[in-house]
Amino acid sequence: MSQIISVPDIGDFDSVEIIEVLVKVGDLINKDDPIVTLESDKSSVEVPSPVTGKITELNIKIGDKVSKGSLLAKIEDELANTEPEKKIEENSSLKEEKKSKEINFKNVNTIQDVQKKITQTSSVDDIDPLETNEWIESLNSVIENDGPSRASYLLNKVVSEAYTAGLILPDTRTTPYINTIPTELEAKSPGDQNIEKKIRAYIRWNAAAMVVRANKISSELGGHIGTFASAATLYDVGMNHFWRAKNKKFGGDLIYFQGHSAPGMYARAFLEGRLSEKQLNRFRQEVDSGGLSSYPHPWLMPKFWQFPTVSMGLGPIMAIYQARFLKYLINRGLLKDEGRKIWVFLGDGETDEPESLGAISLAAREKLDNLIFVVNCNLQRLDGPVRGNGKIIQELEGSFRGAGWNVLKVIWGSYWDPLLKADKTGLLMKRMNEVVDGEYQAMKAKGGAYVREKFFGKYPELKALVSSMTDNDIWKLNRGGHDPHKVYAAYHAAMQNVGSPTVIIAKTVKGYGMGKSGESINTTHQQKKLDEQDLLYYRDRFNVPLTDEQVKNIEYYKPNENSAEIKYLKERRKQLGGFIPERSSLSQPIKAPPKDIFENFMNSTGEKEMSTTMVLVRMLTNLLRDKNVAPRLVPIIPDEARTFGMEGFFRKIGIYAHEGQKYEPEDSEQLSSYKETKSGQVLEEGITEAGAMSSWIAAATAYTNHDIEMIPVYIFYSMFGFQRVGDFAWAAGDAQARGFLIGATAGRTTLAGEGLQHQDGHSHVLASMIPNCVSYDPTFSYEMAVIFREGLRRMHEKNENVFYYITAMNENYTHPEKPEGADEGILKGMYLFREYKNKEKIKIQLMGSGTILREAIAAAKILSEEYGIGSDIWSVTSFNELRKDGMEVERRNLLNPNSKKEKSYIEKCLEKRDGPVIAVTDYVRAFSDQIRPYTEKPFYSFGTDGFGRSDTRKNLRKFFEVDKEHIVAYTLSALAKEQLLGSDSAEKAFKKYNIDKNKEFPTKL
Ligand SMILES: Cc1ncc(C[n+]2csc(CCOP(=O)(O)OP(=O)(O)O)c2C)c(N)n1
Ligand SMILES: [Mg+2]
């Protein structure tokens, strides 16, 4: 049966142009295959075929204008049978919906398997204990007869009723200041505790010894002892029992180590035989190869570290988006679901960074049960207590519970269990609740007698509770984070949790075991030099089998290979699949797309005006037709798709949504309707540049973390890029990210109306500071195409560890054809775009980039036609790349004063050309000034230094003095200064163009 294909609802547009016809008569096509591409003045979108069939008639051609309802083609759809497919889709989405409607009890009780009955402790606040008992007995009977789910349901119901009745309920953000998992429900560790204790002691010792040794070499080297000392058990339990390494059979868990706990990881790797004593001795001495980096830096130790975490706050948010990206890869069918987990270690002080907690609601919303945070609450940060007057653990519990996380508090160690059991009145718990962190810290600094007096001494009953204990016994009452049993139970519960992320909030002591030199004191963080007495104390505290002499020499301790400890440690890692951390990549390069995908962009657009953003979006649309590239593209947008004309992607490739789409979108009839789907490809991040950047980093490092090469393209307002999330970009460089960052709406005068906070005139300068960031400011469509294509080739085919920053503009203009042989120059940073030769022989070297190149081109015309001055017009696609080349060549020349002078690329371009350089961009002068040292020609740069403001492009260019008139006048003046021309021409030009000489420099306005 023949069917008509017409233009569907395309939103607010009328009479849009057909820019591509993608089928011909006789073609057999599938449902949803594109028929034509339509382009408005802002965006392009493909019209998909509604059915599978054979094209029998084509009613349009390129250049036609069409509107909603216009006839495009006819298709014979007798080959098609799309109904069953549809049904399958419907069935699965129905099922999903049903599933999501099932009642979820996880927030009611995190311990799924309630085995114990609730027992009443008579509380001092209870006015009617008998009545309370009746309630509790009822609850127990429900648990016993109908199970915990029913009990939870009833409690929920009662609570809802109470809310409805207007009852003011107790604040339930937090639970009492005790462990979340009751002792009876703790999963027991299968490990040999004796051996594990010894291993932990050796790791502690070696970590501290390494730092102390480094500081003997030079106190400049620094390092941390106290942090790892507080976290050793948290890491050890993970290493011995939970964290599975990547190997041929399994993708591996990903562990984000707290940056300054790195010494502990080195110390373990030393026992495992992965690092030598020589390497430990080179901690923080990296200049000659073989040293160990201060913190986790994949750039410096590319086979060891995976995640740069030491800039606080970046680790937690990057890990959240990593966990989400893992689910994305699974839901898109690119990875199999192996139950891999992302573990993230962070300090309690670090949680004050907005990035640390800024995305925790996303983690819950996305049901990231592959994510486990471990917050090491040692109650201290660098200067002092994290919450001296409060309780960081309770505060964090409230935040995470409120966000929908599964919260497991690990506050008290096993030595407290009998005391808590004996606490029949709830007084001990009350005391635990009322003591603030400042006091808790002081107690661990001051010893057992102090704790007896200050903690238990407040209430006679509590004093009595510990009366048979010695001060030393009291001192031994341990915190949960130092108790391997409690930590094991929490990790075990976290692994079982389904449907939400888990946070383990563990209480520890900063500088645990360091004694007077640094246990729980405000200066612990800075402690890196232990003297002999301190070291002897530390050895004794953990029973490290070293003689006094060995301690004095700060020797490392490593038992021999056949010792029970080393065998055990290795065996545990063998069982868990290998060593951690370890960085590797088994990913396959992506075959670069054929030339013809980009060929169109090399031609002139004729009369047709378009922006480079549109060019880029068109290019991505084309790439989505390439079978190798298409599945690997990850478009990432922080709520700006419509700004950039990318809304066509919504329907075409779908927006990733782990629960699919539970609603019919308002615009479902339209071609670019808002389509959310479980297999969606677009990461529509909402308004979070930090989040979007974290997604980009996850995708850009998927080649190592997931062994699959992905091509992330994150497109954002350029002003909200490097300026906003520059530290992430730095971390991306460290992590050896590969992918595209697109700074759209770039240029201080090009994003006209938006004003000061939006107009970017410096992102390229910021980008230039990252060594492995390759950046370009292209003007024309062919430049964009050549650059993007090379980016794909270098990063994703040749696997170079660089990432690309490309600016794109929103100004529409026509694009010329690519000049013959321009490719090399486009990539190196400059090429000759056009030449004006005049009789008078005065010439200038006119350089421009981005949209301001067009002002330069217009100025050259005026200079030639009105002043007889010739120009060589250089399109400078990358001042940044030119500078890199200039610096390198200069250095080589200085190192080889006897050799023939090598020429930089800039010199090669300019050597046979006359006249001063006039460089003009939509960026601050510092951008073009970068290449000043690499040419001997006089150099004048013009740019957009100063705060932006809203106005028309024309007015803004006049204000910043980068319009064609200013370029002409300043050029004439520069020529006068070079004594190539009299000064009258310039003076006349200033008058002619009404240039106000008394206007302040724009940076002062
Ligand atoms: C963004 C950032 N700001 C500051 C620092 C410097 N710094 C390193 S560790 C530290 C204190 C950390 O305290 P906490 O998070 O509680 O970790 P702890 O050492 O107590 O485990 C600070 C301020 C940093 N690394 N990153
Ligand atoms: Mg801390």
Coordinates of C-alpha atoms and ligand atoms in Angstrom, one line a residue, residues 224 227 230 258 260 310-312 346-351 353 376 378 380-382 386 510 525 727, ligand 1:
H224 CA 50.4 13.1 55.1
T227 CA 44.7 10.8 57.2
S230 CA 42.5 7.2 60.3
Q258 CA 40.9 10.1 49.0
H260 CA 46.0 12.5 50.5
V310 CA 43.0 15.4 45.4
S311 CA 41.2 18.6 44.5
M312 CA 38.6 18.2 47.0
L346 CA 36.0 11.3 51.0
G347 CA 36.9 13.2 54.1
D348 CA 34.4 14.8 56.4
G349 CA 36.0 18.2 55.8
E350 CA 35.7 17.6 52.1
T351 CA 32.0 17.3 52.3
E353 CA 32.9 21.5 49.1
N376 CA 35.8 9.0 56.7
N378 CA 37.7 11.6 61.7
Q380 CA 38.9 17.0 61.8
R381 CA 40.0 18.8 58.7
L382 CA 43.2 20.7 58.2
V386 CA 34.9 19.8 61.1
K510 CA 42.6 11.4 62.8
H525 CA 47.0 17.0 59.4
D727 CA 39.5 22.6 37.8
Ligands
LIG1 C1 39.9 22.1 46.7 C2 40.9 21.8 47.7 N1 41.0 22.7 48.7 C3 41.9 22.5 49.7 C4 42.7 21.4 49.7 C5 43.8 21.3 50.8 N2 43.5 20.2 51.7 C6 44.0 19.0 51.6 S1 43.5 17.9 52.8 C7 42.6 19.1 53.5 C8 41.9 18.8 54.8 C9 41.0 17.6 54.5 O1 40.1 17.3 55.6 P1 39.2 16.1 55.5 O2 38.4 16.2 54.2 O3 38.4 16.0 56.7 O4 40.1 14.9 55.3 P2 40.9 14.1 56.4 O5 42.4 14.4 56.1 O6 40.5 14.6 57.7 O7 40.6 12.7 56.2 C10 42.7 20.3 52.8 C11 42.1 21.6 53.2 C12 42.6 20.5 48.6 N3 43.3 19.4 48.5 N4 41.6 20.7 47.7

